[in-house]
Short mmCIF file of C-alpha atoms in Angstrom, two decimals:
data_model
loop_
_atom_site.label_atom_id
_atom_site.label_comp_id
_atom_site.label_asym_id
_atom_site.label_seq_id
_atom_site.Cartn_x
_atom_site.Cartn_y
_atom_site.Cartn_z
CA MET Q 26 21.79 0.69 32.60
CA LYS Q 27 25.46 -0.09 31.18
CA GLU Q 28 24.28 -2.39 28.90
CA MET Q 29 21.68 -0.42 27.30
CA GLU Q 30 24.07 2.19 26.83
CA ALA Q 31 26.82 -0.03 25.19
CA PRO Q 32 25.06 0.27 21.39
CA THR Q 33 25.32 3.97 21.44
CA ARG Q 34 29.03 3.85 22.49
CA LEU Q 35 29.44 1.72 19.91
CA ILE Q 36 27.83 3.53 17.21
CA SER Q 37 29.90 6.55 18.31
CA SER Q 38 32.81 5.08 17.79
CA SER Q 39 32.24 3.67 14.37
CA GLN Q 40 33.74 5.41 11.47
CA GLY Q 41 30.96 7.54 9.68
CA ILE Q 42 30.92 10.01 6.69
CA GLN Q 43 31.68 13.47 8.25
CA SER Q 44 30.63 15.64 5.52
CA LEU Q 45 26.95 13.96 5.69
CA GLU Q 46 26.92 14.80 9.38
CA THR Q 47 27.96 18.33 8.75
CA ALA Q 48 25.35 18.54 5.96
CA PHE Q 49 22.82 17.18 8.46
CA SER Q 50 23.93 19.86 11.15
CA ILE Q 51 23.35 22.34 8.28
CA LEU Q 52 19.69 21.39 7.88
CA LYS Q 53 19.20 21.51 11.44
CA CYS Q 54 20.05 25.28 11.60
CA PHE Q 55 16.93 25.74 9.44
CA LYS Q 56 14.83 23.62 11.66
CA GLU Q 57 16.22 25.76 14.69
CA ALA Q 58 15.80 29.07 13.20
CA LYS Q 59 12.31 28.44 11.84
CA VAL Q 60 13.24 31.53 9.24
CA PRO Q 61 15.21 31.52 5.92
CA LEU Q 62 19.03 32.16 6.59
CA SER Q 63 21.59 33.74 4.47
CA VAL Q 64 25.08 32.12 3.86
CA SER Q 65 26.56 34.67 6.44
CA GLU Q 66 23.83 33.51 9.25
CA LEU Q 67 24.89 30.04 8.63
CA SER Q 68 28.66 30.71 8.51
CA LYS Q 69 28.15 32.16 11.90
CA ARG Q 70 25.88 29.58 13.28
CA MET Q 71 28.08 26.67 12.16
CA ASP Q 72 31.26 28.68 12.75
CA MET Q 73 32.36 27.51 9.09
CA PRO Q 74 33.78 29.47 6.20
CA LYS Q 75 31.31 30.98 3.82
CA ASN Q 76 32.54 29.30 1.02
CA LYS Q 77 32.43 25.79 2.21
CA ILE Q 78 29.08 26.48 3.64
CA HIS Q 79 28.20 27.85 -0.11
CA LYS Q 80 29.50 24.21 -1.61
CA TYR Q 81 26.60 22.70 0.73
CA LEU Q 82 24.08 25.16 -0.12
CA VAL Q 83 24.82 24.53 -3.84
CA SER Q 84 24.06 20.72 -3.68
CA PHE Q 85 21.11 21.05 -1.24
CA THR Q 86 19.27 23.59 -3.93
CA ARG Q 87 20.29 21.00 -7.01
CA VAL Q 88 18.35 18.14 -5.28
CA GLY Q 89 15.81 20.41 -4.00
CA ALA Q 90 16.41 19.84 -0.16
CA LEU Q 91 16.55 23.88 -0.01
CA ILE Q 92 15.55 26.83 -2.28
CA GLN Q 93 17.05 30.09 -2.81
CA ASN Q 94 15.23 33.57 -2.60
CA LYS Q 95 16.70 35.18 -5.34
CA LYS Q 96 15.98 38.81 -3.87
CA ASP Q 97 17.97 38.36 -0.86
CA SER Q 98 19.89 35.35 -1.66
CA SER Q 99 18.72 33.91 1.57
CA TYR Q 100 17.55 30.01 1.82
CA ALA Q 101 14.79 28.03 3.19
CA MET Q 102 13.71 24.40 3.38
CA GLY Q 103 12.77 23.20 0.04
CA PRO Q 104 9.90 20.76 -1.31
CA SER Q 105 12.26 17.81 -1.22
CA LEU Q 106 13.12 17.86 2.54
CA ILE Q 107 9.24 18.81 3.05
CA GLU Q 108 8.12 15.63 1.25
CA LEU Q 109 10.79 13.31 3.20
CA GLY Q 110 9.70 14.72 6.52
CA LEU Q 111 5.92 13.91 5.63
CA VAL Q 112 6.63 10.51 4.07
CA ALA Q 113 8.58 9.61 7.46
CA LEU Q 114 6.10 11.09 9.58
CA GLN Q 115 3.28 9.20 7.76
CA GLN Q 116 4.55 5.88 7.92
CA PHE Q 117 5.88 6.04 11.49
CA ASP Q 118 2.44 7.36 12.41
CA VAL Q 119 0.42 4.65 10.72
CA VAL Q 120 2.51 1.49 11.85
CA LYS Q 121 2.44 2.76 15.30
CA ILE Q 122 -1.28 3.55 15.35
CA ALA Q 123 -2.07 0.24 13.49
CA LYS Q 124 -0.08 -2.27 15.51
CA PRO Q 125 -2.68 -2.58 18.51
CA HIS Q 126 -5.67 -2.55 16.13
CA ILE Q 127 -3.79 -5.41 13.87
CA ARG Q 128 -3.41 -7.74 17.22
CA GLU Q 129 -7.22 -6.77 18.40
CA PHE Q 130 -8.50 -7.51 14.92
CA SER Q 131 -6.67 -10.89 14.40
CA LYS Q 132 -8.13 -12.39 17.90
CA GLN Q 133 -11.38 -11.02 17.06
CA ILE Q 134 -11.78 -12.68 13.68
CA ASN Q 135 -9.24 -15.19 14.14
CA HIS Q 136 -7.70 -14.71 10.70
CA ALA Q 137 -3.83 -13.82 9.85
CA VAL Q 138 -3.67 -10.09 9.48
CA ALA Q 139 -0.99 -7.77 7.99
CA LEU Q 140 -0.32 -4.33 7.21
CA ALA Q 141 1.70 -3.22 4.21
CA ILE Q 142 3.20 0.29 3.24
CA TRP Q 143 4.33 1.53 0.22
CA SER Q 144 8.44 1.89 -0.53
CA GLU Q 145 10.47 2.94 -3.42
CA GLU Q 146 10.44 -0.82 -4.78
CA GLY Q 147 6.54 -1.19 -4.13
CA PRO Q 148 4.44 -2.48 -1.16
CA ILE Q 149 6.14 -4.06 1.74
CA ILE Q 150 4.85 -6.09 4.96
CA ALA Q 151 5.12 -3.60 7.91
CA GLU Q 152 3.49 -5.61 10.70
CA TYR Q 153 2.11 -9.15 10.52
CA GLU Q 154 -0.03 -11.29 13.34
CA ARG Q 155 -0.84 -14.74 13.22
CA SER Q 156 -4.46 -16.36 13.85
CA ASP Q 157 -4.76 -19.12 16.38
CA LYS Q 158 -5.56 -21.96 13.66
CA PRO Q 159 -3.55 -24.73 13.39
CA ILE Q 160 -2.32 -24.38 10.13
CA GLN Q 161 -0.54 -20.90 9.61
CA VAL Q 162 0.11 -18.60 7.06
CA GLU Q 163 3.68 -17.61 7.53
CA ILE Q 164 4.88 -13.97 6.41
CA GLN Q 165 7.84 -11.91 7.80
CA ALA Q 166 7.82 -8.24 8.25
CA GLY Q 167 10.08 -6.53 5.29
CA TYR Q 168 8.51 -9.23 2.76
CA ARG Q 169 7.87 -7.61 -0.64
CA PHE Q 170 5.39 -8.79 -3.00
CA PRO Q 171 3.81 -8.27 -6.55
CA LEU Q 172 1.36 -5.51 -7.23
CA LEU Q 173 -1.05 -7.00 -9.55
CA MET Q 174 -0.99 -10.69 -8.10
CA THR Q 175 -1.69 -9.95 -4.75
CA ALA Q 176 -4.69 -8.36 -2.62
CA LEU Q 177 -2.37 -5.92 -1.03
CA GLY Q 178 -0.68 -4.95 -4.08
CA LYS Q 179 -3.78 -4.68 -6.13
CA CYS Q 180 -5.10 -2.35 -3.24
CA PHE Q 181 -1.78 0.12 -3.67
CA ALA Q 182 -2.40 -0.22 -7.57
CA ALA Q 183 -6.15 1.09 -7.17
CA PHE Q 184 -5.57 4.03 -4.77
CA LEU Q 185 -2.12 5.60 -5.07
CA PRO Q 186 -1.61 8.06 -7.66
CA PHE Q 187 -1.59 6.79 -10.87
CA SER Q 188 2.02 8.09 -11.75
CA GLN Q 189 3.61 6.88 -8.58
CA VAL Q 190 2.59 3.07 -9.72
CA GLN Q 191 2.37 3.10 -13.18
CA PRO Q 192 5.90 1.97 -14.08
CA LEU Q 193 5.69 -1.26 -11.61
CA ILE Q 194 1.93 -1.93 -13.47
CA GLN Q 195 3.31 -1.90 -16.77
CA ARG Q 196 6.46 -3.96 -15.94
CA GLU Q 197 4.26 -6.70 -14.08
CA ILE Q 198 1.51 -6.50 -17.24
CA GLU Q 199 4.52 -7.69 -19.11
CA ASN Q 200 6.26 -9.98 -16.82
CA TYR Q 201 3.07 -11.93 -16.15
CA GLN Q 202 1.47 -11.59 -19.67
CA LEU Q 203 -1.75 -9.67 -18.17
CA ASP Q 204 -4.38 -8.06 -20.25
CA GLU Q 205 -4.13 -4.21 -19.71
CA GLN Q 206 -7.74 -3.73 -19.95
CA MET Q 207 -8.74 -6.22 -17.49
CA VAL Q 208 -6.28 -5.05 -15.16
CA LYS Q 209 -7.57 -1.27 -15.53
CA GLN Q 210 -11.27 -2.63 -15.23
CA GLU Q 211 -10.46 -4.55 -12.02
CA LEU Q 212 -8.80 -1.54 -10.26
CA GLN Q 213 -11.57 0.42 -11.13
CA THR Q 214 -13.74 -1.83 -9.48
CA ILE Q 215 -11.45 -2.10 -6.41
CA ARG Q 216 -11.52 1.84 -6.02
CA GLU Q 217 -15.62 1.46 -6.01
CA GLU Q 218 -15.97 -1.37 -3.68
CA GLY Q 219 -13.05 -0.35 -1.31
CA VAL Q 220 -11.56 -3.95 -1.22
CA SER Q 221 -9.14 -6.15 -3.39
CA PHE Q 222 -9.01 -9.63 -3.40
CA ARG Q 223 -6.43 -12.60 -4.45
CA ASN Q 224 -8.21 -16.27 -4.19
CA THR Q 225 -5.45 -18.33 -6.14
CA LEU Q 226 -2.11 -19.54 -5.22
CA PHE Q 227 0.85 -17.76 -7.17
CA GLY Q 228 4.20 -18.54 -6.96
CA GLY Q 229 5.51 -18.26 -3.41
CA ILE Q 230 3.13 -15.75 -2.16
CA PRO Q 231 1.94 -16.99 1.49
CA GLY Q 232 -1.59 -18.26 1.61
CA SER Q 233 -4.19 -18.73 -1.33
CA MET Q 234 -6.63 -16.27 -0.55
CA SER Q 235 -6.53 -12.60 0.67
CA VAL Q 236 -8.32 -9.52 1.06
CA ALA Q 237 -7.01 -5.97 1.56
CA SER Q 238 -8.81 -2.50 2.27
CA PRO Q 239 -6.88 0.96 1.89
CA ILE Q 240 -5.94 3.38 4.80
CA PHE Q 241 -5.55 6.90 4.43
CA ASP Q 242 -3.84 9.93 6.16
CA TYR Q 243 -5.14 13.60 6.89
CA THR Q 244 -4.33 14.48 3.27
CA GLY Q 245 -6.46 11.72 1.63
CA ASN Q 246 -3.75 10.07 0.41
CA MET Q 247 -3.34 6.30 0.72
CA VAL Q 248 -0.59 5.29 3.22
CA ALA Q 249 -1.27 1.80 4.13
CA ALA Q 250 -3.60 -1.44 3.45
CA LEU Q 251 -4.93 -3.65 5.89
CA CYS Q 252 -5.21 -7.22 4.78
CA LEU Q 253 -6.84 -10.80 5.74
CA ILE Q 254 -4.62 -13.88 4.85
CA GLY Q 255 -5.83 -17.44 4.81
CA PHE Q 256 -6.06 -20.61 2.48
CA THR Q 257 -8.99 -21.39 0.41
CA GLY Q 258 -12.65 -21.50 2.04
CA GLU Q 259 -11.30 -19.41 5.32
CA ILE Q 260 -12.18 -16.18 4.51
CA ASP Q 261 -15.81 -15.13 3.45
CA THR Q 262 -15.33 -12.87 0.29
CA SER Q 263 -19.12 -12.36 -0.46
CA PRO Q 264 -20.12 -8.55 -0.62
CA SER Q 265 -22.08 -8.84 2.63
CA SER Q 266 -19.94 -10.93 4.75
CA ILE Q 267 -18.84 -10.38 8.13
CA ASP Q 268 -14.93 -10.68 7.18
CA LEU Q 269 -15.31 -7.98 4.91
CA LEU Q 270 -17.55 -5.76 6.71
CA LYS Q 271 -15.15 -6.07 9.52
CA LEU Q 272 -11.85 -5.44 7.58
CA ARG Q 273 -13.47 -2.21 6.35
CA GLU Q 274 -14.82 -1.04 9.79
CA LYS Q 275 -11.04 -1.48 11.01
CA ALA Q 276 -9.38 0.20 8.24
CA ASN Q 277 -11.67 3.08 8.37
CA GLN Q 278 -10.59 3.13 12.18
CA ILE Q 279 -7.18 3.54 11.61
CA THR Q 280 -7.75 6.16 8.99
CA ASN Q 281 -9.83 8.34 11.51
CA GLN Q 282 -6.95 8.14 14.00
CA LEU Q 283 -4.88 9.29 11.17
CA THR Q 284 -6.93 12.29 10.21
#
């Protein structure tokens, strides 16, 4: 028991940013109150001078974490704070829910299976399960990959809001000298078929063949992608193949648990 408590003591004794901890305590007041709060009410709850509280509120309002009611000057949680909370909840839920599915799925079809989620810098591997084959595709959680040169990346490019992926798409079209019209056509085909493919080697990207399918949350937004990864000839990518059928089924199963 003492060994488990050691990391907590270490973190507690480490030097942090006091103003950040204070700011978070102010936000917690709104969570606990469940109603808008005035400067006076926050001052009482925090035992802090009003002028000091006000400085925090100005900054929170500027970044959209809080909004101010002009009629009574009270404050409430803002859109930026709500969006951050929803994203954290979605990503936590999808990884937690998908993990046992990934292990079961990999054993069932004997292919390497990966789960990717979206980050500010693009798609990233969140979970990876190896197959039982003698020659393995090795990928580490946290691995980042291109958007338009991988099955997982194309899946995100096709199903995420265009405004979210457009800068990365444009950058990769220029970097890899891709035909923009062909890219648009491929992404439209992915939306219609519900799967994306890669069947060639590219740079240091693991494996030479992969196929991915999107996972959605209760709002209908894409939050992750499930992918089979292997080498040429290992994965059957024909339209009626068992591999594609099982991949779609498993992605839909995880989607159903999130909705």
